[in-house]
Amino acid sequence: GIWSDPLIEFTKRSPGGVAVELDPVRCEAYRKNFPRVDVLCMRLTMESLPLIAAAVPAGGYDVLKVDLDSYDCFVIWELLNRFGHRPSSIILEVNLAFPPPFEFAMEHDPAWDSPHNLELPGHMAHGCSLSYAARMLTKRLEAPSYVLFQVSKTDALFLSEEVAARLLGSSVAPDEFECYQSNLIEAHGVVP
């Protein structure tokens, strides 16, 4: 939410929203960049998830974006399945170290909820793979479900079936491997 957030332009035109940021410096920068957003400066944990879920208008809202670098898919699953949230679109960071069709996801562990050094270098074991996210949002989730729209850098964008049908004329998802491959070529100049 500081310098390369895909939602910067969107939030300039939107009526508002809710964001969660742990780091106090980033929290202030987020407030500056997103003045219409209610920023909760706290750690998102399984204990705080009900509070966060209650702060967001339940049901339909435009965008859910999750980037925890830990159990991201687990949090999304809980918001959709347990708390009944159904945003029009979901943006989540996917772990590109696991190409389709490999499925990988970090499950919740209390160790992720305890304070840790935010400046640690990245590690391979974080988040979930594109294929895991696609299965979770298209197959496991009860209707209404979601459709993979695209992958850009490390973010995957999923649209609700209804929004996909209205915007694209179809709710048929593109091939996830083609999305993955196109992203590698575009973002990194890498041919798989």
PDB file of C-alpha atoms in Angstrom:
ATOM      1  CA  GLY A   1       0.000   0.000   0.000  1.00  0.00           C
ATOM      2  CA  ILE A   2       2.981   2.305  -0.178  1.00  0.00           C
ATOM      3  CA  TRP A   3       4.472   2.429  -3.681  1.00  0.00           C
ATOM      4  CA  SER A   4       3.248  -0.342  -5.978  1.00  0.00           C
ATOM      5  CA  ASP A   5      -0.197  -1.307  -4.802  1.00  0.00           C
ATOM      6  CA  PRO A   6      -2.561  -2.352  -7.624  1.00  0.00           C
ATOM      7  CA  LEU A   7      -5.428  -0.679  -5.764  1.00  0.00           C
ATOM      8  CA  ILE A   8      -4.069   2.891  -5.628  1.00  0.00           C
ATOM      9  CA  GLU A   9      -6.091   4.165  -8.588  1.00  0.00           C
ATOM     10  CA  PHE A  10      -9.171   2.181  -7.572  1.00  0.00           C
ATOM     11  CA  THR A  11      -9.264   3.612  -4.061  1.00  0.00           C
ATOM     12  CA  LYS A  12      -9.004   7.172  -5.357  1.00  0.00           C
ATOM     13  CA  ARG A  13     -12.448   6.645  -6.928  1.00  0.00           C
ATOM     14  CA  SER A  14     -14.024   4.228  -4.435  1.00  0.00           C
ATOM     15  CA  PRO A  15     -16.181   5.194  -1.475  1.00  0.00           C
ATOM     16  CA  GLY A  16     -13.752   3.602   0.992  1.00  0.00           C
ATOM     17  CA  GLY A  17     -12.780   0.330   2.552  1.00  0.00           C
ATOM     18  CA  VAL A  18     -10.900  -1.408   5.324  1.00  0.00           C
ATOM     19  CA  ALA A  19      -7.211  -2.359   5.384  1.00  0.00           C
ATOM     20  CA  VAL A  20      -5.057  -4.159   7.935  1.00  0.00           C
ATOM     21  CA  GLU A  21      -1.375  -3.299   8.349  1.00  0.00           C
ATOM     22  CA  LEU A  22       0.922  -4.406  11.155  1.00  0.00           C
ATOM     23  CA  ASP A  23       3.952  -2.174  10.643  1.00  0.00           C
ATOM     24  CA  PRO A  24       3.328   1.303  12.199  1.00  0.00           C
ATOM     25  CA  VAL A  25       5.422   3.144   9.573  1.00  0.00           C
ATOM     26  CA  ARG A  26       3.667   1.380   6.706  1.00  0.00           C
ATOM     27  CA  CYS A  27       0.347   1.955   8.457  1.00  0.00           C
ATOM     28  CA  GLU A  28       0.880   5.723   8.378  1.00  0.00           C
ATOM     29  CA  ALA A  29       2.010   5.582   4.743  1.00  0.00           C
ATOM     30  CA  TYR A  30      -1.090   3.553   3.927  1.00  0.00           C
ATOM     31  CA  ARG A  31      -3.306   6.184   5.599  1.00  0.00           C
ATOM     32  CA  LYS A  32      -1.612   8.888   3.528  1.00  0.00           C
ATOM     33  CA  ASN A  33      -1.945   6.970   0.230  1.00  0.00           C
ATOM     34  CA  PHE A  34      -5.490   5.741   0.917  1.00  0.00           C
ATOM     35  CA  PRO A  35      -7.326   8.518   2.814  1.00  0.00           C
ATOM     36  CA  ARG A  36     -10.776   6.948   2.260  1.00  0.00           C
ATOM     37  CA  VAL A  37      -9.709   3.613   3.739  1.00  0.00           C
ATOM     38  CA  ASP A  38     -10.152   2.727   7.412  1.00  0.00           C
ATOM     39  CA  VAL A  39      -6.722   1.317   8.307  1.00  0.00           C
ATOM     40  CA  LEU A  40      -6.627  -1.127  11.207  1.00  0.00           C
ATOM     41  CA  CYS A  41      -3.055  -0.997  12.522  1.00  0.00           C
ATOM     42  CA  MET A  42      -2.865  -4.481  13.938  1.00  0.00           C
ATOM     43  CA  ARG A  43      -1.668  -7.997  13.228  1.00  0.00           C
ATOM     44  CA  LEU A  44      -4.100 -10.172  11.316  1.00  0.00           C
ATOM     45  CA  THR A  45      -4.261 -13.411  13.274  1.00  0.00           C
ATOM     46  CA  MET A  46      -6.867 -16.098  13.679  1.00  0.00           C
ATOM     47  CA  GLU A  47      -7.798 -14.370  16.959  1.00  0.00           C
ATOM     48  CA  SER A  48      -8.236 -10.965  15.295  1.00  0.00           C
ATOM     49  CA  LEU A  49      -9.936 -12.309  12.142  1.00  0.00           C
ATOM     50  CA  PRO A  50     -13.498 -12.076  13.582  1.00  0.00           C
ATOM     51  CA  LEU A  51     -12.887  -8.420  14.490  1.00  0.00           C
ATOM     52  CA  ILE A  52     -11.535  -7.699  11.011  1.00  0.00           C
ATOM     53  CA  ALA A  53     -14.362  -9.617   9.336  1.00  0.00           C
ATOM     54  CA  ALA A  54     -16.866  -7.540  11.310  1.00  0.00           C
ATOM     55  CA  ALA A  55     -15.147  -4.266  10.289  1.00  0.00           C
ATOM     56  CA  VAL A  56     -15.676  -5.056   6.607  1.00  0.00           C
ATOM     57  CA  PRO A  57     -19.227  -4.786   5.296  1.00  0.00           C
ATOM     58  CA  ALA A  58     -20.349  -8.414   5.042  1.00  0.00           C
ATOM     59  CA  GLY A  59     -21.648  -9.794   1.802  1.00  0.00           C
ATOM     60  CA  GLY A  60     -20.882  -7.939  -1.384  1.00  0.00           C
ATOM     61  CA  TYR A  61     -18.074  -5.424  -1.603  1.00  0.00           C
ATOM     62  CA  ASP A  62     -15.726  -4.713  -4.462  1.00  0.00           C
ATOM     63  CA  VAL A  63     -12.243  -5.991  -3.600  1.00  0.00           C
ATOM     64  CA  LEU A  64     -10.657  -8.329  -1.082  1.00  0.00           C
ATOM     65  CA  LYS A  65      -6.870  -8.163  -1.211  1.00  0.00           C
ATOM     66  CA  VAL A  66      -4.730 -10.432   0.965  1.00  0.00           C
ATOM     67  CA  ASP A  67      -0.928 -10.411   1.181  1.00  0.00           C
ATOM     68  CA  LEU A  68       0.261 -11.896   4.474  1.00  0.00           C
ATOM     69  CA  ASP A  69       3.216 -13.959   3.241  1.00  0.00           C
ATOM     70  CA  SER A  70       1.952 -16.804   5.374  1.00  0.00           C
ATOM     71  CA  TYR A  71      -1.468 -18.470   5.489  1.00  0.00           C
ATOM     72  CA  ASP A  72      -3.142 -16.158   2.932  1.00  0.00           C
ATOM     73  CA  CYS A  73      -5.461 -18.757   1.365  1.00  0.00           C
ATOM     74  CA  PHE A  74      -6.566 -19.938   4.797  1.00  0.00           C
ATOM     75  CA  VAL A  75      -7.623 -16.361   5.683  1.00  0.00           C
ATOM     76  CA  ILE A  76      -9.481 -15.964   2.385  1.00  0.00           C
ATOM     77  CA  TRP A  77     -11.227 -19.299   2.910  1.00  0.00           C
ATOM     78  CA  GLU A  78     -12.316 -18.250   6.403  1.00  0.00           C
ATOM     79  CA  LEU A  79     -13.635 -14.865   5.217  1.00  0.00           C
ATOM     80  CA  LEU A  80     -15.604 -16.467   2.367  1.00  0.00           C
ATOM     81  CA  ASN A  81     -16.729 -19.694   3.973  1.00  0.00           C
ATOM     82  CA  ARG A  82     -17.038 -18.938   7.687  1.00  0.00           C
ATOM     83  CA  PHE A  83     -17.923 -15.226   7.631  1.00  0.00           C
ATOM     84  CA  GLY A  84     -19.947 -15.208   4.400  1.00  0.00           C
ATOM     85  CA  HIS A  85     -17.992 -12.500   2.608  1.00  0.00           C
ATOM     86  CA  ARG A  86     -18.490 -12.368  -1.175  1.00  0.00           C
ATOM     87  CA  PRO A  87     -16.474  -9.561  -2.757  1.00  0.00           C
ATOM     88  CA  SER A  88     -16.755  -8.916  -6.493  1.00  0.00           C
ATOM     89  CA  SER A  89     -13.037  -9.604  -6.890  1.00  0.00           C
ATOM     90  CA  ILE A  90     -10.170 -11.124  -4.938  1.00  0.00           C
ATOM     91  CA  ILE A  91      -6.532 -10.162  -5.300  1.00  0.00           C
ATOM     92  CA  LEU A  92      -4.036 -12.391  -3.584  1.00  0.00           C
ATOM     93  CA  GLU A  93      -0.333 -12.845  -3.765  1.00  0.00           C
ATOM     94  CA  VAL A  94       0.395 -16.320  -5.085  1.00  0.00           C
ATOM     95  CA  ASN A  95       3.593 -18.270  -4.606  1.00  0.00           C
ATOM     96  CA  LEU A  96       5.039 -18.580  -8.118  1.00  0.00           C
ATOM     97  CA  ALA A  97       7.682 -21.070  -6.955  1.00  0.00           C
ATOM     98  CA  PHE A  98       4.965 -23.699  -7.474  1.00  0.00           C
ATOM     99  CA  PRO A  99       3.798 -23.631 -11.111  1.00  0.00           C
ATOM    100  CA  PRO A 100       0.518 -25.180 -12.249  1.00  0.00           C
ATOM    101  CA  PRO A 101      -0.607 -27.860 -11.665  1.00  0.00           C
ATOM    102  CA  PHE A 102       1.258 -28.086  -8.335  1.00  0.00           C
ATOM    103  CA  GLU A 103      -0.848 -27.165  -5.331  1.00  0.00           C
ATOM    104  CA  PHE A 104       0.751 -25.697  -2.229  1.00  0.00           C
ATOM    105  CA  ALA A 105      -0.683 -23.753   0.701  1.00  0.00           C
ATOM    106  CA  MET A 106       0.560 -22.717   4.102  1.00  0.00           C
ATOM    107  CA  GLU A 107      -1.886 -23.812   6.739  1.00  0.00           C
ATOM    108  CA  HIS A 108      -2.458 -21.764   9.828  1.00  0.00           C
ATOM    109  CA  ASP A 109       0.083 -22.237  12.594  1.00  0.00           C
ATOM    110  CA  PRO A 110       0.250 -20.098  15.739  1.00  0.00           C
ATOM    111  CA  ALA A 111       3.927 -19.402  14.946  1.00  0.00           C
ATOM    112  CA  TRP A 112       2.774 -17.140  12.074  1.00  0.00           C
ATOM    113  CA  ASP A 113       0.720 -15.104  14.558  1.00  0.00           C
ATOM    114  CA  SER A 114       3.599 -14.224  16.866  1.00  0.00           C
ATOM    115  CA  PRO A 115       5.711 -11.122  16.194  1.00  0.00           C
ATOM    116  CA  HIS A 116       8.601 -11.672  13.831  1.00  0.00           C
ATOM    117  CA  ASN A 117      11.130  -9.568  12.013  1.00  0.00           C
ATOM    118  CA  LEU A 118       9.376  -7.804   9.124  1.00  0.00           C
ATOM    119  CA  GLU A 119      12.722  -7.254   7.394  1.00  0.00           C
ATOM    120  CA  LEU A 120      13.581 -10.940   6.987  1.00  0.00           C
ATOM    121  CA  PRO A 121      14.397 -11.953   3.427  1.00  0.00           C
ATOM    122  CA  GLY A 122      11.704 -13.824   1.517  1.00  0.00           C
ATOM    123  CA  HIS A 123      11.369 -17.563   1.751  1.00  0.00           C
ATOM    124  CA  MET A 124       9.867 -20.148  -0.564  1.00  0.00           C
ATOM    125  CA  ALA A 125       7.282 -21.409   1.908  1.00  0.00           C
ATOM    126  CA  HIS A 126       4.643 -18.684   1.931  1.00  0.00           C
ATOM    127  CA  GLY A 127       1.073 -18.152   0.781  1.00  0.00           C
ATOM    128  CA  CYS A 128      -0.354 -20.566  -1.723  1.00  0.00           C
ATOM    129  CA  SER A 129       0.199 -21.595  -5.308  1.00  0.00           C
ATOM    130  CA  LEU A 130      -1.924 -20.373  -8.198  1.00  0.00           C
ATOM    131  CA  SER A 131      -3.393 -23.856  -8.693  1.00  0.00           C
ATOM    132  CA  TYR A 132      -4.330 -24.158  -5.015  1.00  0.00           C
ATOM    133  CA  ALA A 133      -6.028 -20.739  -5.055  1.00  0.00           C
ATOM    134  CA  ALA A 134      -7.854 -21.572  -8.286  1.00  0.00           C
ATOM    135  CA  ARG A 135      -9.183 -24.887  -6.911  1.00  0.00           C
ATOM    136  CA  MET A 136     -10.179 -23.292  -3.621  1.00  0.00           C
ATOM    137  CA  LEU A 137     -12.107 -20.436  -5.255  1.00  0.00           C
ATOM    138  CA  THR A 138     -13.615 -22.333  -8.184  1.00  0.00           C
ATOM    139  CA  LYS A 139     -14.171 -25.902  -6.961  1.00  0.00           C
ATOM    140  CA  ARG A 140     -14.226 -26.057  -3.134  1.00  0.00           C
ATOM    141  CA  LEU A 141     -16.195 -22.895  -2.453  1.00  0.00           C
ATOM    142  CA  GLU A 142     -19.966 -23.172  -2.574  1.00  0.00           C
ATOM    143  CA  ALA A 143     -21.650 -20.936  -5.132  1.00  0.00           C
ATOM    144  CA  PRO A 144     -21.216 -18.190  -5.903  1.00  0.00           C
ATOM    145  CA  SER A 145     -17.625 -18.979  -6.752  1.00  0.00           C
ATOM    146  CA  TYR A 146     -14.839 -17.176  -8.587  1.00  0.00           C
ATOM    147  CA  VAL A 147     -13.046 -17.249 -11.926  1.00  0.00           C
ATOM    148  CA  LEU A 148      -9.326 -16.665 -12.453  1.00  0.00           C
ATOM    149  CA  PHE A 149      -8.974 -13.505 -14.540  1.00  0.00           C
ATOM    150  CA  GLN A 150      -5.219 -12.900 -14.688  1.00  0.00           C
ATOM    151  CA  VAL A 151      -1.869 -13.080 -12.948  1.00  0.00           C
ATOM    152  CA  SER A 152       0.250  -9.952 -12.773  1.00  0.00           C
ATOM    153  CA  LYS A 153       3.686 -10.089 -11.153  1.00  0.00           C
ATOM    154  CA  THR A 154       2.905 -12.067  -7.980  1.00  0.00           C
ATOM    155  CA  ASP A 155      -0.793 -11.199  -7.723  1.00  0.00           C
ATOM    156  CA  ALA A 156      -3.670 -13.321  -9.002  1.00  0.00           C
ATOM    157  CA  LEU A 157      -6.979 -11.621  -9.725  1.00  0.00           C
ATOM    158  CA  PHE A 158     -10.184 -13.628  -9.391  1.00  0.00           C
ATOM    159  CA  LEU A 159     -13.611 -12.275 -10.360  1.00  0.00           C
ATOM    160  CA  SER A 160     -16.933 -13.490  -9.064  1.00  0.00           C
ATOM    161  CA  GLU A 161     -18.719 -15.589 -11.687  1.00  0.00           C
ATOM    162  CA  GLU A 162     -21.381 -12.882 -12.004  1.00  0.00           C
ATOM    163  CA  VAL A 163     -18.842 -10.094 -12.577  1.00  0.00           C
ATOM    164  CA  ALA A 164     -16.867 -12.238 -15.013  1.00  0.00           C
ATOM    165  CA  ALA A 165     -20.001 -12.985 -17.026  1.00  0.00           C
ATOM    166  CA  ARG A 166     -20.952  -9.282 -17.122  1.00  0.00           C
ATOM    167  CA  LEU A 167     -17.472  -7.950 -17.935  1.00  0.00           C
ATOM    168  CA  LEU A 168     -16.176 -10.717 -20.162  1.00  0.00           C
ATOM    169  CA  GLY A 169     -19.361 -12.223 -21.548  1.00  0.00           C
ATOM    170  CA  SER A 170     -18.458 -15.559 -19.971  1.00  0.00           C
ATOM    171  CA  SER A 171     -17.601 -17.032 -16.610  1.00  0.00           C
ATOM    172  CA  VAL A 172     -15.242 -19.580 -18.157  1.00  0.00           C
ATOM    173  CA  ALA A 173     -11.785 -19.182 -16.642  1.00  0.00           C
ATOM    174  CA  PRO A 174      -8.683 -18.910 -18.783  1.00  0.00           C
ATOM    175  CA  ASP A 175      -6.174 -21.726 -18.533  1.00  0.00           C
ATOM    176  CA  GLU A 176      -4.203 -21.179 -15.339  1.00  0.00           C
ATOM    177  CA  PHE A 177      -0.964 -22.467 -16.871  1.00  0.00           C
ATOM    178  CA  GLU A 178      -1.278 -19.953 -19.722  1.00  0.00           C
ATOM    179  CA  CYS A 179      -1.866 -17.173 -17.159  1.00  0.00           C
ATOM    180  CA  TYR A 180       1.176 -18.321 -15.200  1.00  0.00           C
ATOM    181  CA  GLN A 181       3.346 -18.585 -18.317  1.00  0.00           C
ATOM    182  CA  SER A 182       2.226 -15.219 -19.754  1.00  0.00           C
ATOM    183  CA  ASN A 183       3.003 -13.564 -16.445  1.00  0.00           C
ATOM    184  CA  LEU A 184       6.518 -15.018 -16.341  1.00  0.00           C
ATOM    185  CA  ILE A 185       7.215 -13.766 -19.832  1.00  0.00           C
ATOM    186  CA  GLU A 186       5.726 -10.311 -19.203  1.00  0.00           C
ATOM    187  CA  ALA A 187       7.058  -9.660 -15.700  1.00  0.00           C
ATOM    188  CA  HIS A 188      10.432 -11.356 -15.884  1.00  0.00           C
ATOM    189  CA  GLY A 189      11.259 -12.042 -19.520  1.00  0.00           C
ATOM    190  CA  VAL A 190      11.485 -15.711 -18.565  1.00  0.00           C
ATOM    191  CA  VAL A 191      10.304 -18.368 -20.965  1.00  0.00           C
ATOM    192  CA  PRO A 192       9.292 -21.495 -18.983  1.00  0.00           C
TER     193      PRO A 192
END
